[in-house]
CSV table of C-alpha atoms in Angstrom, one decimal:
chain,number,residue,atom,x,y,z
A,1,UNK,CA,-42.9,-10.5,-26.1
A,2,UNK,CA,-42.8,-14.0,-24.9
A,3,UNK,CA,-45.3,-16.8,-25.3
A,4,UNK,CA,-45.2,-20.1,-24.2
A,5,UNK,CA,-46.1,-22.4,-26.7
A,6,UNK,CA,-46.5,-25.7,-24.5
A,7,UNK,CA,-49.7,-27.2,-26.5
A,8,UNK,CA,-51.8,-29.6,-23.9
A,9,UNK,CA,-51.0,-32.7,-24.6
A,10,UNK,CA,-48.8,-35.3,-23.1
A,11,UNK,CA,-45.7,-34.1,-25.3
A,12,UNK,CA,-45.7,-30.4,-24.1
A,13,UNK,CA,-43.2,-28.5,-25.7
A,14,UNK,CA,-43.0,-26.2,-22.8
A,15,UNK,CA,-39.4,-25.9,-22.6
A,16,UNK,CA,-39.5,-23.7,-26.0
A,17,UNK,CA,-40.4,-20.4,-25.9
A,18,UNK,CA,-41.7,-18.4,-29.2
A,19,UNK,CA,-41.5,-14.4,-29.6
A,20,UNK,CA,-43.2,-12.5,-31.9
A,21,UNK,CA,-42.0,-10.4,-34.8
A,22,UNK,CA,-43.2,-8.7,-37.8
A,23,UNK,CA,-41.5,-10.2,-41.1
A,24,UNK,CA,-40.9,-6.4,-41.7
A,25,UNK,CA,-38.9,-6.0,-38.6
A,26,UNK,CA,-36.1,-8.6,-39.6
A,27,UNK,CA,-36.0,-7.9,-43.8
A,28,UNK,CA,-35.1,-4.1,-42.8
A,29,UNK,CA,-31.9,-5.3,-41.5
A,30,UNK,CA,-30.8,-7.2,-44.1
A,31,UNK,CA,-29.5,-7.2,-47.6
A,32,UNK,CA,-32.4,-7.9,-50.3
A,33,UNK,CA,-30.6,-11.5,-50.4
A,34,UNK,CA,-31.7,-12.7,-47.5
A,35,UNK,CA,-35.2,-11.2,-47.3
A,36,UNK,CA,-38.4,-13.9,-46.7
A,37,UNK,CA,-40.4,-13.5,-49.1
A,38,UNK,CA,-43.7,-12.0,-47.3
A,39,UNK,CA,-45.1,-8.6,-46.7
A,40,UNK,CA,-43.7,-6.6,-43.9
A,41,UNK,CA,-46.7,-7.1,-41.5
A,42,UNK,CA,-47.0,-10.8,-41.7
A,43,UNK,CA,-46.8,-12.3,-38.1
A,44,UNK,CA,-43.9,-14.8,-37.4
A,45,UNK,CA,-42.7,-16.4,-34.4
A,46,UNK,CA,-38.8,-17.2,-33.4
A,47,UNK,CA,-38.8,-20.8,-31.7
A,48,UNK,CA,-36.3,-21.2,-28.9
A,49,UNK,CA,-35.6,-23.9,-26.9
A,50,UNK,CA,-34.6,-23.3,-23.4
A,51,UNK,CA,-32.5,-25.8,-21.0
A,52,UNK,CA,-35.3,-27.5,-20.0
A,53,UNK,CA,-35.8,-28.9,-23.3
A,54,UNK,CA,-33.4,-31.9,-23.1
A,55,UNK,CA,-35.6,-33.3,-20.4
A,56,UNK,CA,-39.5,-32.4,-20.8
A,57,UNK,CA,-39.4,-32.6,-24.7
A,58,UNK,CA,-36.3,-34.5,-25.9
A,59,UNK,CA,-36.0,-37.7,-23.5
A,60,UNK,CA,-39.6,-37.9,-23.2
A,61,UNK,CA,-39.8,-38.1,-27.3
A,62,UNK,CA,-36.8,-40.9,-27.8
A,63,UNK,CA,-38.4,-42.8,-25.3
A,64,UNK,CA,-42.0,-43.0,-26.3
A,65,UNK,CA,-41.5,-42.5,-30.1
A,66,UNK,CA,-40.0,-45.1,-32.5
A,67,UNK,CA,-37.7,-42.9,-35.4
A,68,UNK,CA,-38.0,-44.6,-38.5
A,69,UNK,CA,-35.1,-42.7,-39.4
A,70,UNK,CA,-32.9,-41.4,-36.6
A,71,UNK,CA,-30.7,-38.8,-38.3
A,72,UNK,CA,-30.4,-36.3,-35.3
A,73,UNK,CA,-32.4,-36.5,-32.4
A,74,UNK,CA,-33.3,-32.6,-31.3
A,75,UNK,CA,-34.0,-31.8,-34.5
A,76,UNK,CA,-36.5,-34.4,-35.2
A,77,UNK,CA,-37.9,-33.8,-31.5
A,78,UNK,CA,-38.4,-29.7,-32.5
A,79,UNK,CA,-39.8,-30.7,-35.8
A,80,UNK,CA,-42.3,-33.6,-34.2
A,81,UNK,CA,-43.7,-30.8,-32.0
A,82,UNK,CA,-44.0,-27.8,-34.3
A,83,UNK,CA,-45.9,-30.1,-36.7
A,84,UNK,CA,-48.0,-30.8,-33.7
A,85,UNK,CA,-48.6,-27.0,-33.5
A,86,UNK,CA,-49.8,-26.4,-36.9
A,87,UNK,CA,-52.2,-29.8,-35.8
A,88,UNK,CA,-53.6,-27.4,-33.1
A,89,UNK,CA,-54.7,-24.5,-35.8
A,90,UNK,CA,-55.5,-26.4,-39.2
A,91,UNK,CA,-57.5,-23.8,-40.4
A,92,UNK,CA,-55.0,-21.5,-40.2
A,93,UNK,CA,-51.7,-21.5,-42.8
A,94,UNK,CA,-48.6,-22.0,-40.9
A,95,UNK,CA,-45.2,-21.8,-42.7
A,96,UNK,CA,-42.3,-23.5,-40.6
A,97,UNK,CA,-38.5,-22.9,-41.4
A,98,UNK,CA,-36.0,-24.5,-39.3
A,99,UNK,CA,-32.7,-23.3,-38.5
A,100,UNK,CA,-30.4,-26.0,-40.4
A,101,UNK,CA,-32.6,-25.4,-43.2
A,102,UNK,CA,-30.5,-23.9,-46.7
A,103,UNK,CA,-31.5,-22.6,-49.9
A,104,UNK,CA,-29.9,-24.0,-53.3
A,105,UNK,CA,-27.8,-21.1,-53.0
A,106,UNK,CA,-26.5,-22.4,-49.8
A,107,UNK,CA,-27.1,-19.9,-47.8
A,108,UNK,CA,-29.6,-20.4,-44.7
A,109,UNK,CA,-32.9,-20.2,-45.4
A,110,UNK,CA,-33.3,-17.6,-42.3
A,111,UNK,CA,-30.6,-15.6,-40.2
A,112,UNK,CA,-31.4,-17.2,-36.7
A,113,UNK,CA,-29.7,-14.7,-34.5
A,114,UNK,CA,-30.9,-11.9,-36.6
A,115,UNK,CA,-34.8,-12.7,-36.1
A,116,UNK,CA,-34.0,-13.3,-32.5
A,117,UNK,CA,-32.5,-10.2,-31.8
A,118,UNK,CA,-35.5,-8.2,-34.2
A,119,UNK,CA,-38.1,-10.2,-31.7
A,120,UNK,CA,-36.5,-9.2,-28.9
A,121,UNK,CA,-35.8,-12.3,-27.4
A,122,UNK,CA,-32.0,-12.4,-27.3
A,123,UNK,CA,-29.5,-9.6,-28.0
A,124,UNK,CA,-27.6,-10.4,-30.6
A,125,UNK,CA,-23.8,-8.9,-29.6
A,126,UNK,CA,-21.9,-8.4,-33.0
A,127,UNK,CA,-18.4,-6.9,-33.8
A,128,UNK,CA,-20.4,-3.2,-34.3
A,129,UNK,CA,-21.4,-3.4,-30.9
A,130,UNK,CA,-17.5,-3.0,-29.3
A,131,UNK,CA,-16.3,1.0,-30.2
A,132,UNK,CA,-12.6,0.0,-29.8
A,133,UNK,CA,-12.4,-3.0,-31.9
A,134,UNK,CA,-9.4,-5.0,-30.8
A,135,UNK,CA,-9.2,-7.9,-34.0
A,136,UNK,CA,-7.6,-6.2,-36.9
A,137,UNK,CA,-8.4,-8.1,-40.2
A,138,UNK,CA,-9.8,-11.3,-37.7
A,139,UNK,CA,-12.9,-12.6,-39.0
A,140,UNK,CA,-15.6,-12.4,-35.9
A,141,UNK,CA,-18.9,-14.3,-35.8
A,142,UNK,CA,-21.6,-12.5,-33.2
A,143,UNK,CA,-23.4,-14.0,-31.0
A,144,UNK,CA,-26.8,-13.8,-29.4
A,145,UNK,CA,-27.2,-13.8,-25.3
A,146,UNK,CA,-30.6,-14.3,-23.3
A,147,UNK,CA,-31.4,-12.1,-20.5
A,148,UNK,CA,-32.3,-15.2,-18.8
A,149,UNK,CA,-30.5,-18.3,-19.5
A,150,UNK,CA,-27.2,-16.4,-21.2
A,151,UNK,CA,-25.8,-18.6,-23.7
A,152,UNK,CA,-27.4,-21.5,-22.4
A,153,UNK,CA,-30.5,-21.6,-25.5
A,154,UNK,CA,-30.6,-22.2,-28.8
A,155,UNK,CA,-32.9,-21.1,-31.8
A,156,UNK,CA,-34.8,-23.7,-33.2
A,157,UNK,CA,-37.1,-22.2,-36.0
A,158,UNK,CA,-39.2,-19.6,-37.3
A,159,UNK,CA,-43.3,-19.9,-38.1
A,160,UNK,CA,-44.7,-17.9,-40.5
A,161,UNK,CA,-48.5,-16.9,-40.3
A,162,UNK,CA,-49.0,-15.7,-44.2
A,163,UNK,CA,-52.4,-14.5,-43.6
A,164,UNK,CA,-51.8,-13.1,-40.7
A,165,UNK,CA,-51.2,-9.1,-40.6
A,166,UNK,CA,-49.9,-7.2,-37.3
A,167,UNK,CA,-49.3,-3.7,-38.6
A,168,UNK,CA,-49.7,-2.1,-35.2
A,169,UNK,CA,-47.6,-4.5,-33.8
A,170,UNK,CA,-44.9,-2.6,-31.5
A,171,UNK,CA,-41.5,-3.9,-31.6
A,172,UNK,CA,-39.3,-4.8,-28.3
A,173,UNK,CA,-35.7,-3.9,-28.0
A,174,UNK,CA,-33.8,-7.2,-26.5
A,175,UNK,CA,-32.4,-6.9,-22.8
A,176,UNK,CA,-28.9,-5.4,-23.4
A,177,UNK,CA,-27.4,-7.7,-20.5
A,178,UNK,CA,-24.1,-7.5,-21.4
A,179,UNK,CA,-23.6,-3.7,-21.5
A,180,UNK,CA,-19.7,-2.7,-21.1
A,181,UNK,CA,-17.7,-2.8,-23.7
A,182,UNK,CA,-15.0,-4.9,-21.8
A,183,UNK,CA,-17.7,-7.6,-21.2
A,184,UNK,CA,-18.6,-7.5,-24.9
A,185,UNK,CA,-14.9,-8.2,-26.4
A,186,UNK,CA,-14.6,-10.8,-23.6
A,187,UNK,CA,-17.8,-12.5,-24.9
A,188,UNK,CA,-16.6,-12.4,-28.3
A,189,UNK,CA,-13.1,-13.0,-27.8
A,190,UNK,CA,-14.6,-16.5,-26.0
A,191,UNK,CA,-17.0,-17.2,-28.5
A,192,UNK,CA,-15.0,-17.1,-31.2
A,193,UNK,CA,-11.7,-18.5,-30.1
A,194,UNK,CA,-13.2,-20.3,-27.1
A,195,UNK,CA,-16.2,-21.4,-27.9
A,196,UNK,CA,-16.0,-25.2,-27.4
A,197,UNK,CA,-15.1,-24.5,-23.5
A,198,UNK,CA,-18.6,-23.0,-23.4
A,199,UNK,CA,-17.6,-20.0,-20.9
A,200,UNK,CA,-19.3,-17.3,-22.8
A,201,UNK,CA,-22.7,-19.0,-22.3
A,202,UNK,CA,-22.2,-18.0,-19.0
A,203,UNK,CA,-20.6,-14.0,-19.5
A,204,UNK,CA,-23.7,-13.2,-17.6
A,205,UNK,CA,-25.0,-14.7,-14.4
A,206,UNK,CA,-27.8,-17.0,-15.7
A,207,UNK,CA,-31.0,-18.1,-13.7
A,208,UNK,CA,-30.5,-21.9,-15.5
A,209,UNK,CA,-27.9,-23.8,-17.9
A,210,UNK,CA,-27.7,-27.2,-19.4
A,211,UNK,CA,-27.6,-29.8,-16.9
A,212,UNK,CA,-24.1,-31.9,-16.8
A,213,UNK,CA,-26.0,-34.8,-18.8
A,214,UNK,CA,-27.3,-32.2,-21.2
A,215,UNK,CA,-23.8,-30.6,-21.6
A,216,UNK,CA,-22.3,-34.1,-21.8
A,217,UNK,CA,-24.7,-34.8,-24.6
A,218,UNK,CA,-23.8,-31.9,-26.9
A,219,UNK,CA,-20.2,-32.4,-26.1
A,220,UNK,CA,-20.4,-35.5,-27.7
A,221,UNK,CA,-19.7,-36.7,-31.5
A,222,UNK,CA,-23.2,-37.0,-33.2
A,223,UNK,CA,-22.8,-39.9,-34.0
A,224,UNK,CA,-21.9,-41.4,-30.7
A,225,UNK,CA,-25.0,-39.3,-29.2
A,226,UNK,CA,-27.3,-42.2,-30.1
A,227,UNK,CA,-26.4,-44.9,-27.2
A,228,UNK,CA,-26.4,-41.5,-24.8
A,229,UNK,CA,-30.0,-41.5,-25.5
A,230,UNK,CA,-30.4,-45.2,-25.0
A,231,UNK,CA,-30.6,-45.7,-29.0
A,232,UNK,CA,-27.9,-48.2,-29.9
A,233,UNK,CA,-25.9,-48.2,-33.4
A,234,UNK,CA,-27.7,-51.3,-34.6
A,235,UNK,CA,-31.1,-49.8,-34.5
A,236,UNK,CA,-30.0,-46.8,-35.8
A,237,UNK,CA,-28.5,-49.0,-39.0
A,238,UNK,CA,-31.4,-51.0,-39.0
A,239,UNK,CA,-33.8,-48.1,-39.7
A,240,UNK,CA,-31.9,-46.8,-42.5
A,241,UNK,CA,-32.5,-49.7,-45.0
């Protein structure tokens, strides 16, 4: 199911969409290792940002807020509005995990793709999914794609509502949108030995995609993003002492 999660104010997240899962739903598919450590039935959302993002949330943020410490942009952006969210319910315990986050261990502190697919937002196309497997002893990363937008998205976060149980909760399958086995190994072959052209975002026709400056943006070194955003080097040193 999709919700947006645009809160009424005047920095509306609504380019992000959240989908709902049951914690239960994504520890079933994974090894004890990378379980969250909840009870099955506990309500979570999976945070994604949609192309829209780069101009209603992240240009609007830069521009009216000052970063005391400007380390990377999008994430500080995502993290400045889900704060806001758990703002908008504070009697209610909200747990946020963001994507980049890692355990000691350093392993991720959440399998992005893996809740996405669980939610049913995007389907998350992996090496099983191809019957004739092509690679040999290749390593092959998966990949999730949006019904919608394709590969244009990106998974931002997960919030976890501890006392919050949804036992009767009924799972959605993602869209299988790209549903021939000679479109999968195409959109793996490109994702993993083509990825920085970008074409597998689009290995389905999408409804919207980045915008050039939005694809110019990501293209870019991070550390050269900064004046892109109209935040020049020496404010960005001068905030770090």
């Amino acid at each position: 199911m999709e919700v947006n999660c645009a809160p009424r104010d005047k920095y509306s997240i609504q380019a992000n969409l959240l989908f709902f899962p049951q914690v239960g739903w994504y520890n079933a598919v994974l090894q004890p290792a990378f379980h969250l450590p909840y009870p099955d039935d506990t309500l979570a959302f999976v945070v994604l940002s949609t192309p829209s993002m780069f101009d209603k949330a992240l240009k609007p943020f830069v521009n009216k807020e000052w970063l005391e410490i400007i380390r990377d942009p999008v994430d500080q952006c995502v993290s400045h509005h889900l704060s806001r969210m758990k703002e908008k319910f504070p009697d209610q315990s909200i747990d946020i995990i963001y994507d980049y986050e890692i355990l000691p261990s350093r392993k991720p502190k959440f399998l992005a793709q893996t809740a996405a697919h669980v939610a049913g937002a995007a389907y998350y196309y992996q090496r099983k999914d191809v019957k004739l497997d092509p690679w040999g002893k290749k390593k092959i990363y998966g990949v999730c794609i949006h019904p919608k937008y394709g590969g244009w998205f990106a998974i931002r976060g997960l919030l976890l509502f501890p006392d919050i149980q949804v036992p009767f909760l009924e799972q959605s399958a993602p869209v299988d949108c790209v549903n021939t086995e000679e479109k999968r190994i195409e959109l793996l072959e490109q994702f993993n030995f083509h990825w920085r052209d970008g074409r597998y975002r689009d290995i389905i026709e999408v409804k919207e995609k980045y915008s050039e400056e939005q694809k110019t943006y990501f293209a870019t070194p991070p550390a050269e993003r900064f004046r892109l955003l109209g935040l020049t080097q020496e404010a960005q040193r001068s905030t770090l002492h």
